[in-house]
Short mmCIF file of C-alpha atoms in Angstrom, two decimals:
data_model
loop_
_atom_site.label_atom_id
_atom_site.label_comp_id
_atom_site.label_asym_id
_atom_site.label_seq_id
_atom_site.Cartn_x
_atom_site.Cartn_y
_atom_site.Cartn_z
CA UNK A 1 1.65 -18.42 -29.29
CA UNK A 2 1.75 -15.59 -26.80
CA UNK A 3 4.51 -12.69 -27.02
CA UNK A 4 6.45 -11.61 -23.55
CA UNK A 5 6.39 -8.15 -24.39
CA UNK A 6 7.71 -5.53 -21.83
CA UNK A 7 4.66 -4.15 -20.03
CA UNK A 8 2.16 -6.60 -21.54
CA UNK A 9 -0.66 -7.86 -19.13
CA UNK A 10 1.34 -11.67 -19.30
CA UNK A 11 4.83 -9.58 -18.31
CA UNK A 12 2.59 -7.89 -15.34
CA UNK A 13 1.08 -11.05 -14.02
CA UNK A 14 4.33 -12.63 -14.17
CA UNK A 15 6.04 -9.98 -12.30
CA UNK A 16 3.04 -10.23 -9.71
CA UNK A 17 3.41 -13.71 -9.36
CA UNK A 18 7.41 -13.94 -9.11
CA UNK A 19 7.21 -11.35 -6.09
CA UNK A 20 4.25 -12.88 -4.33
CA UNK A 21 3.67 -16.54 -5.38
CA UNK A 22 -0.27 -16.20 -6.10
CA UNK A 23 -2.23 -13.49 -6.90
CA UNK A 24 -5.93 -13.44 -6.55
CA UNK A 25 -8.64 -13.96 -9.08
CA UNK A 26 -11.01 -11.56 -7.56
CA UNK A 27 -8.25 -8.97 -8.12
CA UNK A 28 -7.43 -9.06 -10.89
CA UNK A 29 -9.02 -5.56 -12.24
CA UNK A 30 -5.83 -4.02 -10.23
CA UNK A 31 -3.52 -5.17 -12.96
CA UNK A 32 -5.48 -4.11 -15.70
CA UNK A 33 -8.36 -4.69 -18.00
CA UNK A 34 -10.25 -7.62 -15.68
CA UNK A 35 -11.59 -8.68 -19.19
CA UNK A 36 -8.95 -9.27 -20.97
CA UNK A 37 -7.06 -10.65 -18.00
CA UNK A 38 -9.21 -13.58 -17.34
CA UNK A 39 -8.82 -14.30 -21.06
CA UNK A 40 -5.01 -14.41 -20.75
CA UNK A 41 -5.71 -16.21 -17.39
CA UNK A 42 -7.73 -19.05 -18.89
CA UNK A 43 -5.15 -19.43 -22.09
CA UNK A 44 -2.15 -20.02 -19.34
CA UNK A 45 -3.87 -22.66 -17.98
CA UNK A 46 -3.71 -24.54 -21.58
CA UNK A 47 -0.34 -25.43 -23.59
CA UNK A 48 0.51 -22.81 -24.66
CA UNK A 49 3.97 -21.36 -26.75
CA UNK A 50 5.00 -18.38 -24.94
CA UNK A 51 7.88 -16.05 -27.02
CA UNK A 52 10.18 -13.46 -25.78
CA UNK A 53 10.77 -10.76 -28.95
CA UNK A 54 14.14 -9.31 -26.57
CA UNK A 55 15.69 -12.19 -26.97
CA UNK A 56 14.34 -14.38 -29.10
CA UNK A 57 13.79 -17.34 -27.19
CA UNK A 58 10.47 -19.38 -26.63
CA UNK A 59 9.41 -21.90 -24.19
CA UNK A 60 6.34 -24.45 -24.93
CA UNK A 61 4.85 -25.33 -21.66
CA UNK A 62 1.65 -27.64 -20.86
CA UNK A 63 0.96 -24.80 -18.78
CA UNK A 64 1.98 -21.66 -17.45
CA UNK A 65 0.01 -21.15 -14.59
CA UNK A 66 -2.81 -23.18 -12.40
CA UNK A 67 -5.61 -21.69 -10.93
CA UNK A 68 -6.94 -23.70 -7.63
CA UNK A 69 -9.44 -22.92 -4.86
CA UNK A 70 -13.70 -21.01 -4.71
CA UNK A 71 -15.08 -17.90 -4.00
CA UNK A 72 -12.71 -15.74 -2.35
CA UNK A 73 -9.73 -17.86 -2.30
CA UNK A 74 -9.27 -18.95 -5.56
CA UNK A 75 -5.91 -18.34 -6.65
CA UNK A 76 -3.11 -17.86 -9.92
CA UNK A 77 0.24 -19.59 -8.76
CA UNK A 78 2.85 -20.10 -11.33
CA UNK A 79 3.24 -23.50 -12.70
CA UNK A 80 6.64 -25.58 -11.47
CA UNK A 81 7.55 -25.63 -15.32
CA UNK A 82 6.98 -22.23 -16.09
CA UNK A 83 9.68 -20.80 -13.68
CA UNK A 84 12.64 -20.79 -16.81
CA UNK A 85 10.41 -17.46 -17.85
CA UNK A 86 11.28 -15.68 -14.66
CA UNK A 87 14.95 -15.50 -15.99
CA UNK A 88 13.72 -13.13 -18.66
CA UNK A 89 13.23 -10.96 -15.62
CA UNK A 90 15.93 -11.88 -13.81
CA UNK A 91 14.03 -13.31 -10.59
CA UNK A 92 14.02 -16.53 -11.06
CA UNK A 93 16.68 -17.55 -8.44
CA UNK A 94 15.00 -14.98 -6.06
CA UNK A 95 11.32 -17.05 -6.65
CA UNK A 96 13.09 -20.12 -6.09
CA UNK A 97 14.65 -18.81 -2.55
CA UNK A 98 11.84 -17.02 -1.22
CA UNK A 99 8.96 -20.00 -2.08
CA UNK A 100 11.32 -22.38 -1.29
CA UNK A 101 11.74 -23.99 -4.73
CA UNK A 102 8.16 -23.35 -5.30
CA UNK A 103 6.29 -24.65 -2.65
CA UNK A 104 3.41 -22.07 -1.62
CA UNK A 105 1.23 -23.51 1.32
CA UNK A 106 -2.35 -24.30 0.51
CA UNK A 107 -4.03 -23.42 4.20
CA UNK A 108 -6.91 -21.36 3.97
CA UNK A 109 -5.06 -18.50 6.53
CA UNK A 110 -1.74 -18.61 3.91
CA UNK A 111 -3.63 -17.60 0.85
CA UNK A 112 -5.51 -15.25 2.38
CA UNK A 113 -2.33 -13.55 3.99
CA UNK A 114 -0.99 -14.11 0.69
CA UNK A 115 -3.45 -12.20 -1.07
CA UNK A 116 -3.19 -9.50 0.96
CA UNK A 117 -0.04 -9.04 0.04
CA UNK A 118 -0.43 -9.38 -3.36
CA UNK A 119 -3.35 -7.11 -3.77
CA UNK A 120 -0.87 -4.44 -1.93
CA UNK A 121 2.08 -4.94 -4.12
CA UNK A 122 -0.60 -4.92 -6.89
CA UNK A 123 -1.39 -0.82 -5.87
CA UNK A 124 1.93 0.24 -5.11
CA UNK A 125 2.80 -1.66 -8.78
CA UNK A 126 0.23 0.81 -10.32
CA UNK A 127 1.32 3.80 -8.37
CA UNK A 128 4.76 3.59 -9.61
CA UNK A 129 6.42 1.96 -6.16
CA UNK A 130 9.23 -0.04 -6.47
CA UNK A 131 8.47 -4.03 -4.99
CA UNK A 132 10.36 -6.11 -7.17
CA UNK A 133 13.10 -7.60 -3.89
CA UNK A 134 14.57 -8.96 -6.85
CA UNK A 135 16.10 -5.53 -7.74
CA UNK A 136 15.84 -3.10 -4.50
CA UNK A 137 18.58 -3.18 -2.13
CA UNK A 138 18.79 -5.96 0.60
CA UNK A 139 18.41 -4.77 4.06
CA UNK A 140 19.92 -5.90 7.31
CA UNK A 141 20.49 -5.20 11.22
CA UNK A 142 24.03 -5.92 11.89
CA UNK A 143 25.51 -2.61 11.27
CA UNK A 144 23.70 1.39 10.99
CA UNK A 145 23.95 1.64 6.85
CA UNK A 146 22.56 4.53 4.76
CA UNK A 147 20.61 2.48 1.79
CA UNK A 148 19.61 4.44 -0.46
CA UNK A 149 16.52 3.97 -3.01
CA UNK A 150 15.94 4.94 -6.44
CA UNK A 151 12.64 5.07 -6.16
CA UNK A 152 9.98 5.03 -2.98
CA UNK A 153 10.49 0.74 -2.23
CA UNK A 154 7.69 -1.24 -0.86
CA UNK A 155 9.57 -4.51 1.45
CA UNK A 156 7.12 -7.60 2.30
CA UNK A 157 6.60 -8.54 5.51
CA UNK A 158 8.25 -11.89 4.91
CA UNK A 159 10.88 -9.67 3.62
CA UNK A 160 11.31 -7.76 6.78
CA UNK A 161 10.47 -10.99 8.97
CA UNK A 162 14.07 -12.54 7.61
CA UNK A 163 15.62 -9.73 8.89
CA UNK A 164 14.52 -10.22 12.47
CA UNK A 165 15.98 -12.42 15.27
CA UNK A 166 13.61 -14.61 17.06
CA UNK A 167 11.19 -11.68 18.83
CA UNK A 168 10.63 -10.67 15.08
CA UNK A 169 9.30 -14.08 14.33
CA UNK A 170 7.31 -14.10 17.32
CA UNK A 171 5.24 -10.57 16.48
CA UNK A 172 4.76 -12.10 12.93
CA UNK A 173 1.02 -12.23 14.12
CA UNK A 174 0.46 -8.37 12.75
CA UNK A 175 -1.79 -7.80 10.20
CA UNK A 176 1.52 -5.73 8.53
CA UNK A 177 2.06 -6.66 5.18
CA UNK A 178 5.09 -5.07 4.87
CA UNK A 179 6.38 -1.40 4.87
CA UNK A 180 7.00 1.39 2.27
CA UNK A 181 10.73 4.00 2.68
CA UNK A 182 10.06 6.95 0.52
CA UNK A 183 12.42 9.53 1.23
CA UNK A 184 13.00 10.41 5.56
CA UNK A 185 10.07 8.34 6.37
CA UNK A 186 8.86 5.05 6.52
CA UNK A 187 4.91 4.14 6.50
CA UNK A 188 3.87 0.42 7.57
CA UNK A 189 1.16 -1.14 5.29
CA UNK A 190 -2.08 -2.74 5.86
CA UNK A 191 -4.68 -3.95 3.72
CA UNK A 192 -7.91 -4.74 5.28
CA UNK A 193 -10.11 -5.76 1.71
CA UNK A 194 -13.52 -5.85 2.07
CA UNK A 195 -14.65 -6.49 5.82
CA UNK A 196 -12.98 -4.42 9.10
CA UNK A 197 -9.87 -6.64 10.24
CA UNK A 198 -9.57 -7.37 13.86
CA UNK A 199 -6.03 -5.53 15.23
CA UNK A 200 -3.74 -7.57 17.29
CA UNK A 201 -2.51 -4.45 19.24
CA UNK A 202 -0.03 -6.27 21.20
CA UNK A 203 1.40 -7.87 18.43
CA UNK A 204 1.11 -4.75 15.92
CA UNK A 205 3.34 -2.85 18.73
CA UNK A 206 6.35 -5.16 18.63
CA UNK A 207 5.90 -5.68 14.88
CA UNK A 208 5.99 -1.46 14.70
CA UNK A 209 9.42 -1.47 16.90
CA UNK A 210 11.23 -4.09 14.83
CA UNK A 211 10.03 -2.59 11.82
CA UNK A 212 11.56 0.96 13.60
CA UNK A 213 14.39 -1.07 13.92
CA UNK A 214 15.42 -1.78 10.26
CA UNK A 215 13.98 1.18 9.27
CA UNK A 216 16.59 3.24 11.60
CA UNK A 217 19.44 0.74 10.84
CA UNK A 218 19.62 1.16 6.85
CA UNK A 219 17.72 4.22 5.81
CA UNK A 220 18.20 6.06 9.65
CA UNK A 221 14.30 6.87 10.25
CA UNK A 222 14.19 7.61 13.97
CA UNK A 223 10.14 7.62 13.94
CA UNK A 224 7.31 5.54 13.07
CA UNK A 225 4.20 6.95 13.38
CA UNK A 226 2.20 6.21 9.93
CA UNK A 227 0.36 3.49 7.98
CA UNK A 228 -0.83 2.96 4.71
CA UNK A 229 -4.61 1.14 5.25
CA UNK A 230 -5.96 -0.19 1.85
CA UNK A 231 -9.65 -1.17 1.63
CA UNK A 232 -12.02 -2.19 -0.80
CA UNK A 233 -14.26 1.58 -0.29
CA UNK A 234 -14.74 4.02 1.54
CA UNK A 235 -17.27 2.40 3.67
CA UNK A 236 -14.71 0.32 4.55
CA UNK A 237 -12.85 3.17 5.58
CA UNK A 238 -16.31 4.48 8.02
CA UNK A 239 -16.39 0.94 9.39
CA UNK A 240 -12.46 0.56 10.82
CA UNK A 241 -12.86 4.01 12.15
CA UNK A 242 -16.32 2.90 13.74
CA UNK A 243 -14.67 -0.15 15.04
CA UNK A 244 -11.79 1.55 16.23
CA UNK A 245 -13.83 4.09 18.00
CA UNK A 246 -15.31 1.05 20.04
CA UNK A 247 -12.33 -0.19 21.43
CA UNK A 248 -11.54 0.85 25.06
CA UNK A 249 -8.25 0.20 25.19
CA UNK A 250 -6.43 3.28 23.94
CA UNK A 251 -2.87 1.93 23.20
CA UNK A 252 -3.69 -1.14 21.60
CA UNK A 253 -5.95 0.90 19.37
CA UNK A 254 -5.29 0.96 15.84
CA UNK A 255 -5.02 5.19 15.64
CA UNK A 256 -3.32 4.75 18.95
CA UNK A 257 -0.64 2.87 18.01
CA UNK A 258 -0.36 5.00 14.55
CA UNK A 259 -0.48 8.76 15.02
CA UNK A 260 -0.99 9.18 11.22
CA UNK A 261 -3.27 6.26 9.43
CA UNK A 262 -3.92 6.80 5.08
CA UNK A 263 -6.56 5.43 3.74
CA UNK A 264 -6.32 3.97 0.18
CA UNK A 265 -9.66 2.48 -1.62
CA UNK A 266 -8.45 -0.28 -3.80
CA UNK A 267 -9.32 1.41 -7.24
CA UNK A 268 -7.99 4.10 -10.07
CA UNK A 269 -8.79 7.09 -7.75
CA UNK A 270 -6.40 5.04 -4.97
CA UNK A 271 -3.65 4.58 -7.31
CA UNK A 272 -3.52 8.41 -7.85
CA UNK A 273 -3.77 9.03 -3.78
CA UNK A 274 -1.22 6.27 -3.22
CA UNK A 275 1.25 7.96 -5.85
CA UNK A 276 1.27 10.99 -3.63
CA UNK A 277 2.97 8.96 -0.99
CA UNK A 278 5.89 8.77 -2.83
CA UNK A 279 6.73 12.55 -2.64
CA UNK A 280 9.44 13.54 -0.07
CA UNK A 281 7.79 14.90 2.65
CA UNK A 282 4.39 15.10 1.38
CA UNK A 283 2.72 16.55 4.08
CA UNK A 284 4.88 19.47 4.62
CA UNK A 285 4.71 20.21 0.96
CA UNK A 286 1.16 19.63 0.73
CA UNK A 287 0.50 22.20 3.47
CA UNK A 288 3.00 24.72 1.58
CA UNK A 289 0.99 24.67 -1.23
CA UNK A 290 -2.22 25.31 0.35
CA UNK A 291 -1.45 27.95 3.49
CA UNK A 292 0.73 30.58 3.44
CA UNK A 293 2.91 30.49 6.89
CA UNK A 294 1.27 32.83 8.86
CA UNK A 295 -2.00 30.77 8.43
CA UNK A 296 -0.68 27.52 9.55
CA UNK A 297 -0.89 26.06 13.03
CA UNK A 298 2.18 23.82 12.08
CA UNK A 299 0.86 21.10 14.93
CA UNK A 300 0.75 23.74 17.66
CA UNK A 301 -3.15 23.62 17.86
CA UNK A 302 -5.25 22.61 20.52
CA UNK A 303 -6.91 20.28 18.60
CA UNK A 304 -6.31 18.87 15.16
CA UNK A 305 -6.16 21.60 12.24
CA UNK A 306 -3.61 22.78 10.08
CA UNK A 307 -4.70 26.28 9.31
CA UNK A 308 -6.44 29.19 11.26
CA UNK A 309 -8.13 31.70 8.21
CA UNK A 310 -10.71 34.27 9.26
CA UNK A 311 -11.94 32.73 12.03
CA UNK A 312 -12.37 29.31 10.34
CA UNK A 313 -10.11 26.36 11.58
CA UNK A 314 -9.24 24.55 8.71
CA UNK A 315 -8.30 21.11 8.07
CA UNK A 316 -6.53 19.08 4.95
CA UNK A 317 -7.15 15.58 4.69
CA UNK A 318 -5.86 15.64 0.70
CA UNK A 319 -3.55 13.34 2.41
CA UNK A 320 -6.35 10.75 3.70
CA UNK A 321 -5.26 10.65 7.13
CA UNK A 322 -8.25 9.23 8.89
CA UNK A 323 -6.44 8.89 12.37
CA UNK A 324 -6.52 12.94 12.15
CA UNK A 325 -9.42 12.80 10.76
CA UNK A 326 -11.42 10.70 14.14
CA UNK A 327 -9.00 13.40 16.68
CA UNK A 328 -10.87 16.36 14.61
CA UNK A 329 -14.33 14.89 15.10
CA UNK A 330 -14.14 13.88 18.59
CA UNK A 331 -13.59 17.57 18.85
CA UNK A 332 -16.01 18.94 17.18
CA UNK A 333 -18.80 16.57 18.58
CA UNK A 334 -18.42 18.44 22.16
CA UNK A 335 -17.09 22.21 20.87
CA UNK A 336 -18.11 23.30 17.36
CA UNK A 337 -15.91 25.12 16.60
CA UNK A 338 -16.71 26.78 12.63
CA UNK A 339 -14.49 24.26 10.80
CA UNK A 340 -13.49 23.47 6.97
CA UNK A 341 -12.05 20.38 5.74
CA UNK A 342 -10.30 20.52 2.64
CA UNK A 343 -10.39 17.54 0.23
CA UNK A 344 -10.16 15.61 -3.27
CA UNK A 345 -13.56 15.05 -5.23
CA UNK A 346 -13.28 11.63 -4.84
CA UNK A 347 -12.98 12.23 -1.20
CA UNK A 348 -16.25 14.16 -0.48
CA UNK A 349 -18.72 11.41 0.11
CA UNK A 350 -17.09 9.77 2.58
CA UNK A 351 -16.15 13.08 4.44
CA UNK A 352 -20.18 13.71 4.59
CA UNK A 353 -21.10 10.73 5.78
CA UNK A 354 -18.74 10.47 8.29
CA UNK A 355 -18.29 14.14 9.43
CA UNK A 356 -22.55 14.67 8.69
CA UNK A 357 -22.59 18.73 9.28
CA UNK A 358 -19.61 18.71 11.47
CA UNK A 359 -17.48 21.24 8.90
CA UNK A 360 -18.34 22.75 5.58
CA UNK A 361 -16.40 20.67 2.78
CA UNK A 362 -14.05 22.17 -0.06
CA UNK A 363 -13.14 20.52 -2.73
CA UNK A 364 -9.19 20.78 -4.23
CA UNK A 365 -8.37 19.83 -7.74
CA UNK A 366 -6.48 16.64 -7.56
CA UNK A 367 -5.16 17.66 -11.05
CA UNK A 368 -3.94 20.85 -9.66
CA UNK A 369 -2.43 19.45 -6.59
CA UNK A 370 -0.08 16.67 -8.69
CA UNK A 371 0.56 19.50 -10.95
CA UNK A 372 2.27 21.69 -8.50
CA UNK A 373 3.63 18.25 -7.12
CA UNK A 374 5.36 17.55 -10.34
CA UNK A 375 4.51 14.34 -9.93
CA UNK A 376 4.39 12.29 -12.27
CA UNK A 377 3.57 8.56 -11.73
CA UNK A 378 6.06 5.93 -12.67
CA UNK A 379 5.96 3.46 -14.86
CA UNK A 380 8.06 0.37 -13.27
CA UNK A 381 9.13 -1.32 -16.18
CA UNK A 382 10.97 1.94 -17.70
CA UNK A 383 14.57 1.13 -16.40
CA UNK A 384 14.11 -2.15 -18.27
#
C-alpha cells in the first residue's frame, strides 16, 4: 500500500502529471530525491493499493502509471484507471478536458514539446509559482478584465493557445512554453534543455503580440519585453548567446525580439534565482538595494550599466539577464571602459568565461539579497 499524503513525492508526481500529461524520466531529480523517485516510479507501474489518510478512501489499481519510450524520450503518463485519484486534487475533470479524455499523442515532436513543458512547470513548482490551471483564474480576450493572482501564475502555452482566434493557432510554432504574470509584468518562458534551440523569429514575434494581447486584456500589462530561458547549465547559457550572436538578422534575433532574456540553469541554485522572479518589480527593487539614487544611471546610459561609482561603471546581473549582459560586452570589446559586474556565487563562472577580463567580478550574498527581499519561497501545497 502507498499513502497519498499532502506533499509526498506520489502527491507531487501526480500533480505534475495532472497539469502536463507526462513528465520525463530524465527529470525527474527536479521533483525531488531522483533516488527515491524512480523507486516510487517503478512501484506505480505494478498493482499497487494507493490510500488517501484525508479522506479515507483507497483505490487498488493494476497500475498507476506507465512508463513508454528510450533515451531521452522516455516518459511517465498517468494510467487511464488511475484518473479517480485526481479528484483528491480536484483536477480530474480539468485532466480529462485538456488531454481530451486522456489521449496524449505519442509523436516523437509531442513528447518532446511536452517535456518541455513539464520540466518548466517542474521549476516554477519548486520555486513556489502557481501552475495548477486547475485552480488559477481562467483568462480570456473578449472584454479588458483586471484578474488578479494570489500568487505569481505560470499559464501553458496550450493554455494561452485556447485563448487565441485562428492567427494564435497559426504562431503556435514558437518555442514558448507558456508565460509567467507576477505582479505589473508578464515574462514569456522558454526552456531550451540541454542543446541551443533553433528560434523561429517570425513565429516567436506573433506568438509575443498575442501573448501581449491576453496579457493586456486580463491583468492590463501594456509591455512585453522579457523571457524566462531555462537550460540544463550555464554552458548552455554561453552557447544560445554564441548562437545568437551569429545571427544576422537583428529582429528575428532572440535578444532582439526580447529586450530583457533570464537565464535559469535547471538545478537547486535555479530554483532560488527563479523564486526571485516572483517579487513585484524585482529589478527596481533589486537596484534599490544595491545603489543609492545618485549612483544609478536608471537606463539613461550610453551603454548598458546600472550604476556610475568612482569612475567604475557598474553592472548587476543578480537578475541573470543575459540579453543585457551580450549589449554590455559588445561594448566593452571596442571601448573598455573600467567596468564591474555584480553577481551571485553561483553566477561567477559563467560571467568569466564569457566576459574573460572584460570587468572585474563581485560577488553578492544570495542569502543577503532574499533576506532584504523578504522572500520567502512558497510551498504550493500550503493553501491545501
Amino acid at each position: 500500500m502507498i499513502t497519498f499524503r499532502t506533499g509526498s513525492l506520489l502527491h507531487r508526481l501526480i500533480t505534475l502529471l495532472a497539469s502536463v500529461g507526462e513528465f520525463p524520466t530524465q527529470s525527474l531529480r527536479l521533483l525531488g530525491n531522483e533516488r527515491e523517485l524512480k523507486e516510487l516510479t517503478a512501484k506505480l507501474t505494478q498493482p499497487q493499493t494507493i490510500r488517501n489518510p484525508q479522506t479515507g478512501e483507497s483505490i487498488t489499481l493494476t497500475k498507476a502509471i506507465s512508463v513508454s519510450g528510450k533515451g531521452k524520450y522516455k516518459t511517465i503518463r498517468l494510467y487511464k484507471s488511475a484518473i479517480p485519484i485526481l479528484k483528491w486534487i480536484h483536477a480530474e475533470e480539468y485532466y480529462v478536458g485538456a488531454f481530451r479524455s486522456h489521449k496524449v499523442s505519442g509523436g516523437i515532436a509531442h513528447i518532446e514539446r511536452n517535456h518541455r513543458v513539464a520540466e518548466s512547470i517542474a521549476m516554477f513548482f519548486g520555486a513556489g509559482f502557481e501552475f495548477r490551471e486547475y485552480k488559477i483564474p481562467q483568462l480570456q480576450v473578449s472584454e479588458i478584465r483586471q484578474v488578479e493572482l494570489s500568487y505569481a501564475s505560470f499559464y501553458s502555452a496550450r493554455c494561452l493557445k485556447q485563448l487565441g482566434n485562428d492567427e494564435t493557432n497559426k504562431t503556435m510554432y514558437s518555442r514558448a512554453v507558456g508565460a509567467v504574470f507576477a505582479g505589473n509584468v508578464c515574462y514569456a518562458v522558454y526552456n531550451t534543455r540541454n542543446a541551443v534551440m533553433k528560434w523561429c523569429g517570425k513565429g516567436e514575434c506573433k506568438a509575443k503580440l498575442n501573448t501581449l494581447e491576453i496579457a493586456r486584456m486580463n491583468f492590463g500589462i501594456n509591455d512585453l519585453d522579457s523571457a524566462i530561458l531555462f537550460g540544463e547549465s550555464d554552458d548552455i547559457a554561453v552557447a544560445t548567446i554564441e548562437e545568437t550572436e551569429h545571427n544576422e538578422k537583428l529582429n528575428l534575433r532572440f535578444d532582439g525580439i526580447y529586450g530583457h532574456i533570464h537565464f535559469i540553469p535547471m538545478n537547486e541554485t535555479g530554483l532560488r534565482q527563479l523564486a526571485l522572479f516572483a517579487v513585484r518589480d524585482l529589478k527596481e527593487r533589486l537596484l534599490d538595494l544595491l545603489f543609492e539614487p545618485e549612483q544609478r544611471s536608471y537606463d539613461c546610459g550610453v551603454f548598458e550599466y546600472d550604476a556610475y561609482i568612482n569612475g567604475v561603471y557598474v553592472l548587476s546581473y543578480l537578475d541573470a539577464d543575459i540579453a543585457r549582459l551580450m549589449r554590455f560586452k559588445s561594448v566593452q570589446d571596442k571601448l573598455r571602459y573600467k567596468c564591474e559586474v555584480l553577481c551571485f556565487a553561483d553566477q561567477v563562472s559563467f560571467l568569466k568565461k564569457y566576459l574573460d577580463e572584460l570587468a572585474e567580478i563581485r560577488v553578492i550574498e544570495r542569502d543577503a539579497v532574499e533576506s532584504a527581499l523578504n522572500l520567502k519561497r512558497r510551498y504550493i501545497f500550503e493553501e491545501d
